[in-house]
XYZ file of C-alpha atoms in Angstrom:
316
model
C 0.383 0.405 0.295
C 2.782 3.088 -0.899
C 2.319 6.231 -2.070
C 4.597 8.950 -4.332
C 4.127 12.314 -3.682
C 6.457 14.023 -5.647
C 9.998 12.378 -5.203
C 9.063 10.365 -1.735
C 8.364 7.220 -1.849
C 5.821 6.344 1.575
C 5.190 2.300 2.267
C 1.673 2.818 3.321
C -0.645 6.439 2.681
C -1.542 7.239 7.004
C -0.002 9.949 8.578
C -0.967 11.749 11.833
C -2.058 15.317 11.692
C -0.208 18.489 13.083
C -1.300 19.243 16.283
C -2.648 16.037 17.644
C -0.215 14.058 18.559
C 2.486 16.501 19.575
C 5.617 15.186 18.682
C 5.518 11.647 18.680
C 7.101 10.553 22.506
C 3.457 9.875 23.316
C 1.974 8.305 21.150
C 5.128 5.627 20.959
C 3.744 4.225 24.485
C 0.907 3.241 22.294
C 2.855 2.026 17.800
C 5.832 2.452 16.916
C 5.448 5.788 15.096
C 7.272 4.206 11.482
C 4.538 2.086 11.163
C 2.789 4.843 9.785
C 3.575 6.473 6.309
C 5.169 9.750 7.842
C 4.673 10.896 11.597
C 3.550 15.208 11.127
C 4.574 17.199 14.047
C 2.949 20.301 15.776
C 3.435 23.259 13.694
C 7.052 25.118 14.891
C 7.451 28.612 14.710
C 11.040 30.614 15.482
C 10.593 31.149 18.768
C 8.538 29.426 21.883
C 5.187 29.893 22.734
C 2.545 29.842 24.933
C -0.567 30.343 22.252
C -4.153 30.989 23.299
C -5.566 31.291 26.666
C -7.438 28.862 28.921
C -10.122 27.068 28.384
C -9.138 26.629 24.846
C -10.774 23.173 23.784
C -14.342 22.279 23.583
C -16.329 19.754 22.927
C -19.000 19.301 19.813
C -22.342 17.508 18.784
C -19.206 15.317 15.933
C -15.712 16.862 16.812
C -13.713 19.281 18.353
C -13.096 23.062 18.456
C -10.109 24.193 19.685
C -7.612 27.581 20.456
C -4.134 25.891 20.830
C -2.555 29.312 18.947
C 0.283 27.275 18.026
C 1.783 26.945 20.735
C 5.593 25.301 20.373
C 8.528 24.956 22.127
C 11.154 27.175 19.515
C 11.998 25.925 16.088
C 15.839 25.596 18.177
C 14.079 23.643 20.577
C 12.237 21.158 17.978
C 15.296 20.020 16.150
C 17.611 19.378 19.534
C 14.400 17.148 20.977
C 12.090 16.354 18.204
C 13.256 15.842 15.613
C 16.034 14.051 16.622
C 13.562 11.642 18.751
C 11.774 10.971 15.617
C 14.918 10.463 13.692
C 16.589 7.435 16.009
C 13.455 5.649 15.838
C 13.373 5.827 12.316
C 9.859 7.506 12.063
C 9.727 9.315 8.299
C 8.980 12.584 9.881
C 6.838 15.884 7.317
C 7.643 18.426 9.656
C 4.693 21.729 9.824
C 6.631 24.935 10.283
C 4.830 28.385 9.894
C 5.777 32.004 11.164
C 4.158 35.402 12.086
C 5.667 37.560 8.768
C 6.721 35.560 5.453
C 10.796 35.996 6.074
C 10.408 33.922 9.878
C 8.082 30.758 7.479
C 12.193 31.100 5.331
C 13.822 30.972 8.452
C 12.178 28.409 10.430
C 12.699 26.336 7.176
C 16.574 27.463 6.522
C 16.827 26.436 9.866
C 15.232 23.215 9.615
C 17.319 21.968 6.604
C 20.791 22.349 9.048
C 19.972 19.969 11.250
C 21.559 16.956 11.616
C 18.435 14.926 11.840
C 17.140 16.854 8.158
C 17.356 13.559 6.749
C 14.723 11.765 8.673
C 12.260 14.692 6.997
C 10.400 13.817 3.819
C 8.536 16.796 3.494
C 7.410 20.452 5.016
C 4.064 20.790 5.603
C 3.656 25.151 5.954
C 0.595 26.271 7.690
C -0.317 29.057 5.965
C -3.888 28.397 6.806
C -4.112 28.387 11.319
C -7.921 30.133 12.086
C -7.102 29.310 15.854
C -4.759 32.236 15.952
C -5.340 35.976 18.261
C -4.178 37.640 14.751
C -5.923 36.517 11.880
C -3.698 38.379 9.376
C -1.597 35.109 10.024
C -4.121 32.995 8.218
C -1.758 34.237 4.865
C -4.074 30.936 2.924
C -7.138 33.473 2.758
C -4.825 35.816 0.338
C -3.349 34.004 -3.326
C -0.987 36.718 -2.709
C 0.164 35.958 0.431
C 0.546 32.118 -0.551
C 2.696 32.468 -3.011
C 4.948 35.301 -0.684
C 4.747 32.323 1.754
C 5.628 29.226 -0.594
C 8.104 30.687 -2.559
C 10.415 31.831 0.437
C 10.351 28.214 1.705
C 11.105 26.881 -1.519
C 14.220 29.286 -1.700
C 14.833 28.230 1.645
C 14.924 24.577 1.385
C 17.140 21.444 -0.915
C 15.134 21.511 -4.217
C 15.224 17.673 -3.295
C 12.636 18.555 -0.156
C 8.720 17.939 -0.797
C 6.889 21.004 0.173
C 2.885 20.828 1.124
C 1.165 23.946 1.679
C -1.790 23.214 3.952
C -4.233 24.850 3.067
C -7.993 26.231 4.306
C -11.750 25.666 3.512
C -13.182 29.070 4.918
C -11.552 30.869 1.368
C -14.410 32.208 -1.461
C -12.628 29.669 -4.063
C -9.939 27.669 -2.967
C -8.540 26.361 -6.107
C -7.464 29.847 -6.682
C -5.400 29.251 -3.920
C -4.068 26.100 -4.720
C -2.657 27.588 -7.786
C -1.133 30.090 -6.227
C 0.564 27.662 -3.378
C 2.056 25.725 -6.610
C 3.282 28.072 -8.512
C 4.985 29.640 -6.836
C 6.993 26.035 -5.845
C 5.154 24.061 -3.472
C 5.050 20.365 -4.292
C 1.689 19.240 -2.855
C -1.087 20.590 -0.918
C -1.965 19.319 2.842
C -6.441 19.713 2.544
C -7.946 20.932 4.745
C -7.151 23.062 8.229
C -9.666 23.361 11.483
C -12.722 25.928 9.932
C -13.619 28.883 12.171
C -15.998 28.312 15.003
C -17.573 29.031 17.688
C -18.903 27.537 20.521
C -21.402 29.379 22.950
C -21.917 28.266 27.000
C -25.764 28.362 27.187
C -25.430 28.436 31.421
C -22.905 31.055 32.037
C -24.166 32.489 27.835
C -20.560 33.379 27.095
C -17.735 32.356 25.214
C -16.855 29.256 26.406
C -13.322 29.173 24.603
C -11.243 32.225 26.244
C -10.690 32.796 22.539
C -14.026 33.337 21.434
C -12.685 31.365 18.209
C -11.483 27.776 17.533
C -10.502 25.698 15.025
C -13.310 23.095 14.528
C -12.500 19.263 13.576
C -14.285 15.928 13.487
C -16.367 14.002 11.810
C -18.451 17.184 10.679
C -15.372 18.887 8.396
C -15.176 15.431 6.286
C -17.291 16.231 4.150
C -15.132 19.479 3.878
C -13.009 18.079 3.277
C -14.036 15.788 0.246
C -15.257 19.197 -1.599
C -11.883 20.546 -1.246
C -10.460 17.355 -2.678
C -12.679 17.234 -4.847
C -12.812 20.026 -6.339
C -8.811 20.920 -6.615
C -8.428 17.183 -8.353
C -11.093 18.164 -11.162
C -9.061 21.681 -11.555
C -5.967 19.681 -11.943
C -7.382 16.478 -13.974
C -8.637 19.313 -16.095
C -5.357 22.144 -16.376
C -6.897 24.327 -14.893
C -4.429 23.487 -11.968
C -0.147 21.785 -12.401
C -0.825 17.807 -11.426
C 0.743 17.866 -7.942
C -0.057 15.107 -5.201
C -2.500 16.151 -1.734
C -2.955 15.113 0.817
C -6.011 14.825 2.518
C -6.614 15.804 6.070
C -10.431 15.940 8.271
C -12.087 13.550 10.501
C -10.893 10.414 9.466
C -11.456 7.795 12.323
C -11.351 4.789 9.902
C -10.431 2.927 6.420
C -13.385 3.792 5.352
C -13.304 7.439 6.000
C -9.638 7.264 4.364
C -10.929 5.788 1.883
C -13.793 8.923 1.128
C -10.809 11.537 0.714
C -8.274 8.673 -1.205
C -11.238 8.322 -3.586
C -12.306 12.060 -4.052
C -8.056 13.019 -4.633
C -5.981 12.285 -1.622
C -2.691 10.056 -2.174
C -1.933 10.187 1.905
C -4.469 10.806 4.061
C -4.068 12.031 8.394
C -5.636 11.369 10.865
C -6.178 14.011 13.877
C -9.272 14.117 16.364
C -9.752 10.823 16.814
C -6.370 10.230 17.941
C -7.233 12.224 21.553
C -10.703 9.224 21.967
C -7.692 6.415 20.614
C -4.262 6.923 20.593
C -3.948 3.696 18.208
C -6.297 5.252 15.620
C -4.049 5.856 12.727
C -1.992 2.609 13.097
C -5.333 1.427 12.979
C -6.168 3.076 9.894
C -3.770 1.902 8.001
C -4.974 -1.692 8.534
C -8.351 -0.953 7.865
C -8.303 0.598 5.073
C -5.933 -1.732 3.206
C -8.807 -4.429 3.668
C -10.734 -1.675 1.892
C -8.942 -1.794 -0.675
C -9.310 -5.146 -1.072
C -12.356 -5.339 -0.437
C -12.787 -3.111 -4.212
C -10.795 -5.842 -5.855
C -7.635 -3.303 -6.578
C -3.358 -4.540 -6.158
C -2.619 -1.027 -5.951
C -3.482 1.764 -3.256
C -2.330 3.998 -6.342
C -5.361 2.563 -8.649
C -7.982 4.151 -5.961
C -6.701 7.896 -5.560
C -9.422 9.615 -7.256
C -11.028 6.892 -8.542
C -14.559 9.086 -7.918
C -14.155 11.439 -10.696
C -13.879 8.498 -13.384
C -17.539 7.144 -11.859
C -19.587 10.176 -11.895
C -23.758 9.275 -11.649
C -24.811 10.124 -15.167
C -27.860 12.477 -15.813
């Protein structure tokens, strides 16, 4: 069930989702993280960051709202403690990076590339779309010009052989336009989708439940949105409006059948996020369940299923 993402081939297409399994050591207590296609780290920025105030998580009827705000140790501590450890256990690592400015994205990427453990990095996920930051101006993926500037600087700061994936938000009028900007600036692929901006009101206290007021909605509720985004961008690639590039699907995946839905829409890899909080072994179980689903449909190659729903449209 191997998959190819640009120049990189992974043994299977299942990853963690950024921010849902810290930086690996906690998850490694439940299964060896090198059994995943890749481990996606929590987004790292240049300096240590405390994130937003508490409370910053809230349950919803079919998912979760978080307003963590990109809390993290900063790139130096990440490289020394987290990336070095992931490399020591043989994990293939997709490093998620962010910055307060386009230049900071480039600085983080440049520092990452100089790490002694960089050989473990199979790609860089450029988080231009986190919705739960206090400064909404940091959501670069809402504007094609800003997306272009960030991706271009990251591309210039990494070896040409290191694939980069721009993580897009569905909270835009036309995600194909943003995808076009990111790919045109040098992204090798796209990750879709980030969480959606949402809000929960405490009906006993009649006030916002999160200290930051708004947060990012994830979980089963967002899967149809992820499928829609993957479908739209894949369709644009198929009809020549976008260059062909690998897509990573994320949003509400709990089972192999959930993952298959994203794959059939066009994803060459799938990330498991919110479900990990309830069942830390869930990403590993999705590997087996997805393989069983593909076999159940009579396929022997994972690649033959990617985007297959586009070939099976219902005739009017």
